[in-house]
Short mmCIF file of C-alpha atoms and ligand atoms in Angstrom, two decimals:
data_model
loop_
_atom_site.label_atom_id
_atom_site.label_comp_id
_atom_site.label_asym_id
_atom_site.label_seq_id
_atom_site.Cartn_x
_atom_site.Cartn_y
_atom_site.Cartn_z
CA MET A 9 14.65 9.56 13.73
CA HIS A 10 11.33 8.05 14.78
CA GLN A 11 11.21 6.26 18.08
CA ARG A 12 9.74 2.82 18.34
CA ALA A 13 6.34 3.40 19.86
CA ASP A 14 5.18 2.27 23.28
CA PHE A 15 2.96 -0.44 21.81
CA THR A 16 5.92 -2.82 22.02
CA SER A 17 5.55 -2.81 25.80
CA GLU A 18 4.02 -5.80 27.49
CA LEU A 19 0.33 -5.01 27.15
CA PRO A 20 -1.10 -8.49 27.76
CA LEU A 21 -3.13 -10.05 24.96
CA ILE A 22 -6.57 -11.63 25.19
CA ASP A 23 -6.44 -14.97 23.38
CA HIS A 24 -10.04 -15.23 22.17
CA HIS A 25 -9.72 -18.76 20.78
CA CYS A 26 -7.48 -21.50 22.10
CA HIS A 27 -7.57 -24.95 23.69
CA GLY A 28 -6.05 -26.62 26.75
CA VAL A 29 -2.67 -28.34 26.99
CA VAL A 30 -1.81 -32.00 27.47
CA THR A 31 -0.39 -32.90 30.88
CA ARG A 32 0.85 -36.41 30.05
CA GLU A 33 4.54 -37.02 29.29
CA LEU A 34 5.20 -36.85 25.55
CA GLU A 35 7.44 -39.14 23.56
CA ARG A 36 8.84 -37.64 20.38
CA ASP A 37 6.09 -39.13 18.20
CA SER A 38 3.27 -37.67 20.27
CA LEU A 39 5.07 -34.33 20.56
CA GLU A 40 5.38 -34.17 16.78
CA GLY A 41 1.78 -35.34 16.38
CA LEU A 42 0.67 -32.22 18.25
CA MET A 43 2.75 -30.06 15.89
CA SER A 44 0.58 -31.04 12.94
CA GLU A 45 -3.03 -30.94 11.80
CA SER A 46 -2.45 -34.17 9.86
CA TYR A 47 -3.88 -37.46 11.08
CA ARG A 48 -0.72 -39.29 10.04
CA PRO A 49 2.94 -38.99 10.97
CA PRO A 50 5.30 -37.33 8.49
CA PRO A 51 6.84 -39.62 5.83
CA ALA A 52 9.43 -42.07 7.19
CA GLY A 53 12.79 -40.41 7.69
CA THR A 54 11.33 -36.88 8.02
CA SER A 55 10.10 -34.85 10.98
CA HIS A 56 7.46 -32.23 11.79
CA PHE A 57 10.35 -30.11 13.06
CA GLN A 58 11.36 -29.76 9.38
CA LYS A 59 8.85 -27.00 8.66
CA PRO A 60 8.35 -23.35 9.66
CA LEU A 61 6.67 -24.23 12.97
CA GLY A 62 9.65 -26.44 13.87
CA LEU A 63 12.05 -23.56 13.31
CA ALA A 64 9.88 -21.24 15.41
CA ILE A 65 9.80 -23.74 18.31
CA ARG A 66 13.57 -24.23 18.21
CA ARG A 67 14.26 -20.53 17.92
CA HIS A 68 11.87 -19.12 20.49
CA CYS A 69 10.90 -21.94 22.88
CA ALA A 70 14.35 -23.50 23.33
CA PRO A 71 15.60 -20.57 25.50
CA ILE A 72 12.58 -20.90 27.81
CA LEU A 73 13.65 -24.50 28.40
CA GLY A 74 17.24 -23.38 29.10
CA LEU A 75 18.72 -24.15 25.67
CA GLU A 76 20.39 -21.93 23.10
CA PRO A 77 18.09 -20.53 20.39
CA LEU A 78 17.85 -22.98 17.49
CA ALA A 79 19.20 -25.87 19.56
CA PRO A 80 19.06 -29.08 17.48
CA THR A 81 15.76 -30.93 17.42
CA GLU A 82 17.15 -33.91 19.34
CA ALA A 83 18.41 -31.62 22.12
CA TYR A 84 15.04 -29.86 22.30
CA VAL A 85 13.08 -33.10 22.53
CA GLU A 86 15.48 -34.51 25.14
CA ARG A 87 15.39 -31.34 27.26
CA ARG A 88 11.60 -31.33 27.14
CA ARG A 89 11.57 -34.95 28.31
CA GLN A 90 14.05 -34.21 31.15
CA LEU A 91 12.05 -31.27 32.46
CA GLY A 92 8.77 -33.16 32.22
CA THR A 93 5.49 -31.90 30.78
CA ALA A 94 4.34 -30.16 33.98
CA GLU A 95 7.46 -27.99 34.15
CA VAL A 96 7.46 -27.29 30.40
CA ASN A 97 3.80 -26.20 30.57
CA ARG A 98 4.48 -24.06 33.63
CA ARG A 99 7.49 -22.29 32.10
CA LEU A 100 5.99 -21.64 28.68
CA LEU A 101 2.58 -20.53 29.93
CA ALA A 102 4.15 -18.26 32.55
CA ALA A 103 6.16 -16.63 29.75
CA THR A 104 3.07 -16.25 27.51
CA SER A 105 2.06 -12.61 27.44
CA VAL A 106 -1.68 -13.30 27.67
CA ASP A 107 -3.77 -12.60 30.74
CA LEU A 108 -7.09 -14.03 29.57
CA HIS A 109 -7.70 -17.14 27.46
CA LEU A 110 -11.07 -18.12 25.97
CA LEU A 111 -10.92 -21.90 25.85
CA ASP A 112 -12.86 -23.99 23.32
CA THR A 113 -13.52 -27.09 25.41
CA GLY A 114 -15.24 -29.16 22.74
CA HIS A 115 -12.32 -30.79 20.89
CA ARG A 116 -10.60 -33.97 22.22
CA SER A 117 -11.43 -32.65 25.68
CA ALA A 118 -10.46 -35.88 27.46
CA GLU A 119 -6.84 -35.39 26.33
CA ILE A 120 -6.29 -31.79 27.41
CA THR A 121 -6.83 -29.52 30.39
CA GLY A 122 -10.23 -27.93 30.97
CA VAL A 123 -10.89 -24.39 32.17
CA GLY A 124 -9.99 -24.86 35.86
CA GLU A 125 -6.83 -26.87 35.33
CA PHE A 126 -5.57 -24.56 32.60
CA ALA A 127 -6.16 -21.54 34.84
CA GLY A 128 -4.19 -23.29 37.60
CA ILE A 129 -1.18 -24.02 35.37
CA SER A 130 -1.09 -20.68 33.56
CA THR A 131 -2.18 -18.51 36.53
CA HIS A 132 -4.12 -16.49 33.94
CA ARG A 133 -7.85 -15.85 33.75
CA VAL A 134 -9.71 -18.43 31.65
CA ARG A 135 -13.29 -18.42 30.30
CA GLU A 136 -15.11 -21.06 28.30
CA VAL A 137 -16.40 -21.07 24.73
CA VAL A 138 -18.85 -23.93 24.12
CA ARG A 139 -18.67 -25.91 20.91
CA ILE A 140 -22.19 -26.31 19.54
CA GLU A 141 -21.64 -29.62 17.73
CA ALA A 142 -20.02 -31.20 20.81
CA VAL A 143 -23.14 -30.44 22.85
CA ALA A 144 -25.33 -32.04 20.15
CA GLU A 145 -23.10 -35.12 20.23
CA GLU A 146 -23.33 -35.30 24.05
CA VAL A 147 -27.11 -35.14 23.88
CA ALA A 148 -27.15 -37.90 21.24
CA ALA A 149 -24.83 -40.05 23.39
CA SER A 150 -27.19 -39.68 26.36
CA GLY A 151 -29.80 -41.77 24.51
CA VAL A 152 -32.53 -39.33 23.48
CA GLU A 153 -35.60 -39.97 21.28
CA ALA A 154 -35.69 -38.13 17.94
CA SER A 155 -38.87 -36.26 18.94
CA GLN A 156 -37.13 -34.99 22.10
CA PHE A 157 -33.79 -34.13 20.52
CA ALA A 158 -34.51 -30.45 19.78
CA THR A 159 -35.80 -29.75 23.31
CA ARG A 160 -33.02 -31.62 25.07
CA PHE A 161 -30.40 -29.99 22.86
CA ALA A 162 -31.79 -26.49 23.48
CA GLU A 163 -31.79 -27.14 27.25
CA ALA A 164 -28.22 -28.45 27.20
CA LEU A 165 -27.00 -25.53 25.12
CA GLN A 166 -28.75 -23.05 27.40
CA ARG A 167 -27.23 -24.73 30.47
CA ARG A 168 -23.70 -24.90 29.02
CA GLY A 169 -24.03 -21.33 27.83
CA GLU A 170 -24.76 -19.98 31.31
CA THR A 171 -21.11 -19.61 32.26
CA ALA A 172 -19.70 -19.43 28.73
CA VAL A 173 -18.67 -16.24 26.93
CA GLY A 174 -19.56 -17.49 23.45
CA PHE A 175 -20.33 -20.46 21.20
CA LYS A 176 -18.21 -22.02 18.51
CA SER A 177 -19.21 -23.95 15.39
CA ILE A 178 -17.25 -26.30 13.18
CA VAL A 179 -19.85 -26.27 10.43
CA ALA A 180 -17.02 -25.75 7.89
CA TYR A 181 -15.42 -29.03 8.96
CA ARG A 182 -18.56 -31.10 9.03
CA THR A 183 -20.53 -29.87 6.01
CA THR A 184 -18.41 -27.09 4.42
CA PHE A 185 -19.92 -23.61 4.08
CA ARG A 186 -21.66 -24.54 0.82
CA ILE A 187 -24.94 -25.55 2.42
CA GLU A 188 -28.44 -24.16 2.76
CA GLN A 189 -28.21 -21.66 5.62
CA SER A 190 -31.77 -21.00 6.78
CA ALA A 191 -33.17 -22.44 10.03
CA PRO A 192 -34.67 -25.91 9.35
CA SER A 193 -38.29 -26.56 10.31
CA ALA A 194 -39.19 -28.54 13.45
CA ALA A 195 -40.35 -31.46 11.28
CA GLU A 196 -37.07 -31.48 9.33
CA VAL A 197 -35.13 -31.59 12.62
CA VAL A 198 -37.16 -34.53 13.99
CA SER A 199 -36.70 -36.56 10.86
CA ALA A 200 -32.96 -35.72 10.56
CA ALA A 201 -32.48 -36.55 14.26
CA GLY A 202 -34.28 -39.87 13.71
CA ARG A 203 -31.93 -40.79 10.86
CA TRP A 204 -28.82 -39.70 12.81
CA LEU A 205 -29.72 -41.32 16.13
CA GLY A 206 -30.78 -44.50 14.34
CA ALA A 207 -27.44 -44.76 12.56
CA ILE A 208 -25.24 -44.18 15.63
CA GLY A 209 -25.55 -47.65 17.22
CA SER A 210 -22.73 -48.16 19.69
CA ALA A 211 -20.37 -45.72 17.93
CA ARG A 212 -19.47 -42.34 19.44
CA PRO A 213 -21.89 -39.86 17.88
CA ARG A 214 -20.38 -37.60 15.23
CA ILE A 215 -22.69 -34.97 13.81
CA ASP A 216 -22.32 -34.26 10.11
CA CYS A 217 -25.92 -33.84 8.98
CA PRO A 218 -26.41 -30.35 7.47
CA VAL A 219 -29.97 -30.06 8.83
CA LEU A 220 -28.86 -30.75 12.41
CA ILE A 221 -25.77 -28.55 12.12
CA ARG A 222 -27.94 -25.68 10.84
CA HIS A 223 -30.38 -26.34 13.66
CA GLY A 224 -27.47 -26.15 16.14
CA LEU A 225 -26.30 -22.83 14.74
CA TRP A 226 -29.74 -21.25 14.84
CA THR A 227 -30.46 -22.57 18.35
CA ALA A 228 -27.17 -21.14 19.61
CA ALA A 229 -27.82 -17.92 17.70
CA GLN A 230 -31.09 -17.45 19.58
CA ILE A 231 -29.19 -17.67 22.90
CA CYS A 232 -26.52 -15.32 21.57
CA ARG A 233 -29.17 -12.83 20.47
CA GLU A 234 -30.74 -12.82 23.95
CA ARG A 235 -27.50 -12.77 25.91
CA ARG A 236 -25.39 -10.76 23.45
CA LEU A 237 -22.76 -13.46 22.94
CA PRO A 238 -20.66 -14.02 19.79
CA ILE A 239 -20.48 -17.15 17.65
CA GLN A 240 -17.02 -18.27 16.55
CA LEU A 241 -16.82 -19.97 13.13
CA HIS A 242 -13.90 -22.15 12.11
CA VAL A 243 -12.66 -21.04 8.67
CA GLY A 244 -10.04 -22.62 6.39
CA PHE A 245 -6.79 -24.08 7.79
CA GLY A 246 -7.33 -27.22 9.81
CA ASP A 247 -7.17 -31.00 9.72
CA PRO A 248 -7.90 -33.26 6.71
CA ASP A 249 -11.66 -33.22 7.44
CA VAL A 250 -11.74 -29.85 5.68
CA TYR A 251 -12.60 -29.56 2.00
CA MET A 252 -10.61 -26.37 1.78
CA HIS A 253 -12.07 -25.04 -1.46
CA ALA A 254 -15.56 -25.00 0.09
CA CYS A 255 -14.45 -23.38 3.36
CA ASP A 256 -14.15 -19.87 1.97
CA PRO A 257 -16.24 -17.88 4.47
CA THR A 258 -17.94 -15.87 1.70
CA HIS A 259 -19.97 -19.06 0.99
CA PHE A 260 -21.60 -18.47 4.37
CA THR A 261 -22.80 -14.97 3.59
CA ASP A 262 -26.52 -15.71 4.06
CA PHE A 263 -26.05 -16.87 7.66
CA VAL A 264 -23.62 -14.04 8.44
CA ARG A 265 -26.08 -11.51 7.04
CA ALA A 266 -28.92 -13.00 9.10
CA MET A 267 -26.79 -12.70 12.21
CA GLU A 268 -26.02 -9.08 11.33
CA SER A 269 -29.74 -8.32 11.53
CA TRP A 270 -29.86 -10.10 14.92
CA GLU A 271 -26.79 -8.12 16.07
CA VAL A 272 -24.92 -11.34 16.87
CA PRO A 273 -21.15 -10.93 16.39
CA ILE A 274 -19.49 -13.60 14.22
CA THR A 275 -15.78 -14.16 14.76
CA LEU A 276 -14.09 -15.87 11.81
CA LEU A 277 -11.24 -18.04 13.14
CA HIS A 278 -7.86 -18.72 11.47
CA ASN A 279 -9.01 -17.85 7.95
CA TYR A 280 -5.88 -18.97 6.09
CA PRO A 281 -5.80 -18.94 3.09
CA PHE A 282 -8.95 -16.78 3.10
CA ILE A 283 -7.50 -13.92 5.14
CA ARG A 284 -8.51 -11.33 2.53
CA GLU A 285 -12.03 -12.73 2.24
CA ALA A 286 -12.44 -12.62 6.03
CA ALA A 287 -11.08 -9.07 6.25
CA TRP A 288 -13.44 -7.99 3.47
CA MET A 289 -16.41 -9.53 5.31
CA ALA A 290 -15.35 -7.63 8.44
CA GLU A 291 -15.33 -4.47 6.34
CA VAL A 292 -18.85 -4.89 4.93
CA PHE A 293 -20.74 -6.70 7.69
CA GLN A 294 -21.12 -4.80 10.95
CA ASN A 295 -21.08 -8.00 13.03
CA VAL A 296 -18.01 -9.74 11.53
CA TYR A 297 -14.66 -10.04 13.33
CA TYR A 298 -11.62 -12.09 12.29
CA ASP A 299 -8.22 -13.34 13.38
CA VAL A 300 -5.11 -14.98 11.93
CA GLY A 301 -4.75 -17.41 14.83
CA VAL A 302 -2.87 -20.66 14.22
CA ILE A 303 -1.34 -19.57 10.93
CA VAL A 304 1.11 -17.17 12.56
CA ASN A 305 2.56 -20.22 14.35
CA PHE A 306 2.49 -22.46 11.30
CA THR A 307 4.15 -19.90 9.01
CA GLY A 308 7.06 -19.31 11.42
CA PRO A 309 9.52 -16.92 9.75
CA SER A 310 6.91 -15.88 7.13
CA GLY A 311 4.27 -14.91 9.70
CA GLU A 312 4.73 -11.18 9.31
CA ARG A 313 3.21 -11.42 5.84
CA MET A 314 0.04 -12.99 7.33
CA VAL A 315 -0.29 -10.18 9.85
CA ARG A 316 0.36 -7.59 7.14
CA GLU A 317 -2.29 -9.16 4.89
CA ALA A 318 -4.82 -9.16 7.71
CA LEU A 319 -4.27 -5.40 8.06
CA GLU A 320 -4.78 -4.63 4.35
CA VAL A 321 -8.48 -3.81 4.31
CA GLY A 322 -10.13 -4.97 7.55
CA PRO A 323 -11.12 -2.34 10.09
CA PHE A 324 -8.66 -2.20 13.00
CA THR A 325 -11.68 -2.44 15.28
CA LYS A 326 -12.69 -5.83 13.84
CA GLN A 327 -9.53 -7.91 14.21
CA VAL A 328 -8.93 -9.99 17.36
CA TYR A 329 -5.99 -12.01 18.62
CA SER A 330 -5.98 -15.80 18.94
CA SER A 331 -3.34 -18.50 19.11
CA ASP A 332 -5.64 -21.49 18.43
CA ALA A 333 -3.03 -23.36 20.48
CA PHE A 334 -4.02 -26.98 21.12
CA GLY A 335 -2.16 -29.45 23.31
CA LEU A 336 1.32 -27.90 23.38
CA ALA A 337 2.23 -24.98 25.64
CA GLU A 338 4.72 -24.04 22.90
CA LEU A 339 1.81 -23.02 20.68
CA HIS A 340 0.37 -20.71 23.35
CA TYR A 341 3.78 -19.09 23.91
CA LEU A 342 4.65 -18.76 20.22
CA GLY A 343 1.22 -17.49 19.23
CA ALA A 344 1.47 -14.49 21.53
CA LEU A 345 5.17 -13.84 20.92
CA LEU A 346 5.01 -14.00 17.13
CA PHE A 347 1.77 -12.09 16.79
CA ARG A 348 3.03 -9.29 19.02
CA ARG A 349 6.36 -9.18 17.19
CA HIS A 350 4.82 -9.11 13.70
CA LEU A 351 2.14 -6.58 14.53
CA CYS A 352 4.73 -4.28 16.11
CA ALA A 353 7.02 -4.64 13.09
CA VAL A 354 4.26 -3.73 10.65
CA LEU A 355 3.04 -0.77 12.70
CA ASP A 356 6.58 0.44 13.27
CA GLY A 357 7.09 0.49 9.50
CA TRP A 358 3.91 2.54 9.11
CA ILE A 359 5.16 5.07 11.65
CA ARG A 360 8.54 5.34 9.95
CA ALA A 361 6.88 5.80 6.56
CA GLY A 362 4.71 8.56 7.99
CA ASP A 363 1.52 6.55 7.40
CA CYS A 364 0.33 6.77 11.00
CA THR A 365 1.31 8.39 14.26
CA ALA A 366 2.72 6.50 17.22
CA ARG A 367 -0.60 7.22 18.94
CA ASP A 368 -2.52 5.66 16.02
CA ALA A 369 -0.29 2.60 16.20
CA GLU A 370 -0.89 2.21 19.92
CA THR A 371 -4.65 2.38 19.42
CA ILE A 372 -4.52 -0.20 16.61
CA PHE A 373 -2.33 -2.49 18.70
CA SER A 374 -4.40 -2.32 21.86
CA GLY A 375 -7.61 -2.79 19.85
CA ILE A 376 -6.40 -6.03 18.28
CA ALA A 377 -4.56 -7.16 21.42
CA ARG A 378 -7.55 -6.84 23.73
CA ASP A 379 -10.01 -3.93 23.35
CA ASN A 380 -11.93 -5.43 20.41
CA ALA A 381 -12.40 -8.73 22.29
CA LEU A 382 -13.56 -6.82 25.38
CA ARG A 383 -16.19 -5.12 23.24
CA ILE A 384 -17.78 -8.30 21.87
CA TYR A 385 -17.36 -10.90 24.66
CA PRO A 386 -18.85 -10.48 28.16
CA LEU A 387 -15.48 -10.54 29.93
CA GLY A 388 -16.08 -8.13 32.78
ZN1 LIG B 402 -9.38 -24.14 17.71
#
């Protein structure tokens, strides 16, 4: 009889990609809105609780709020309202077995907690990851001339990067991965900036020009090369801005290969449904890392299959943990709980089948849980 190995103990995870939580009180509609990547509510008469994530919230989060597991949706929503958002956030984040969160602060940042506030609520350590495109949009909003854009952007990125532990790009969202991937020339950047800045008017700047996005990536890459920071790339699963078929990360091989020669780590985020492609890239490119963040929450009872697939071919030294939680403390709690549970279940099966020792399993677990992230991010 094989014993369940020690890796099931509470070794805290490092969540290498997540976002803050909302602190405002949530009516049912806004609660459900944060349970979906869609821009629209579910069809009339249906609910976002009627999917795998809904089951996972009712099963695992209800007890933290003092309800029975799988309490009805109405009871869950009502209990959440009674306790209030501050108490719900406090309880769920305190129960989240993570001791360090790397927060992407560049998405809907006015609606959610920043680094300091999130650290206060969770009582965990928190470091910032800076979203490249958000910095470009801030520079554009500050009213810069096209000829000055590249300089001002580089300065802003350098400044924001001083306390950050990495950069993040949403190139897949804004242009897909099927774009030219070399660094644009200075003249190309000036003329693209002129077209973009001229078209903004009074609207909030939104960068979607491939030349400027490429320029952002290469400017950040230069900082990463000097300071040995990773670049996170959004891959696959996300909101309706994504043209999923063109977000397969293997389309971005030229940039990834260039970063390999610069020794800049690339962490591929989420990856669903391209988990195998991401794991293969981690196998062949020295600088590529990957996670199955977000999809473990969204697949609920089927999540173990995602974790199993991520372990098929990728080196154990190249996978990292993330929740990609945004807005709801439930997503932080569930991300850690489900990932830990699924990874333990898979490794336990390997031990029982005689495919690895308990010691091997512990090393694999602690690598993915935290050691791999400690190797690529400056977290000391
Ligand atoms: Zn994210």
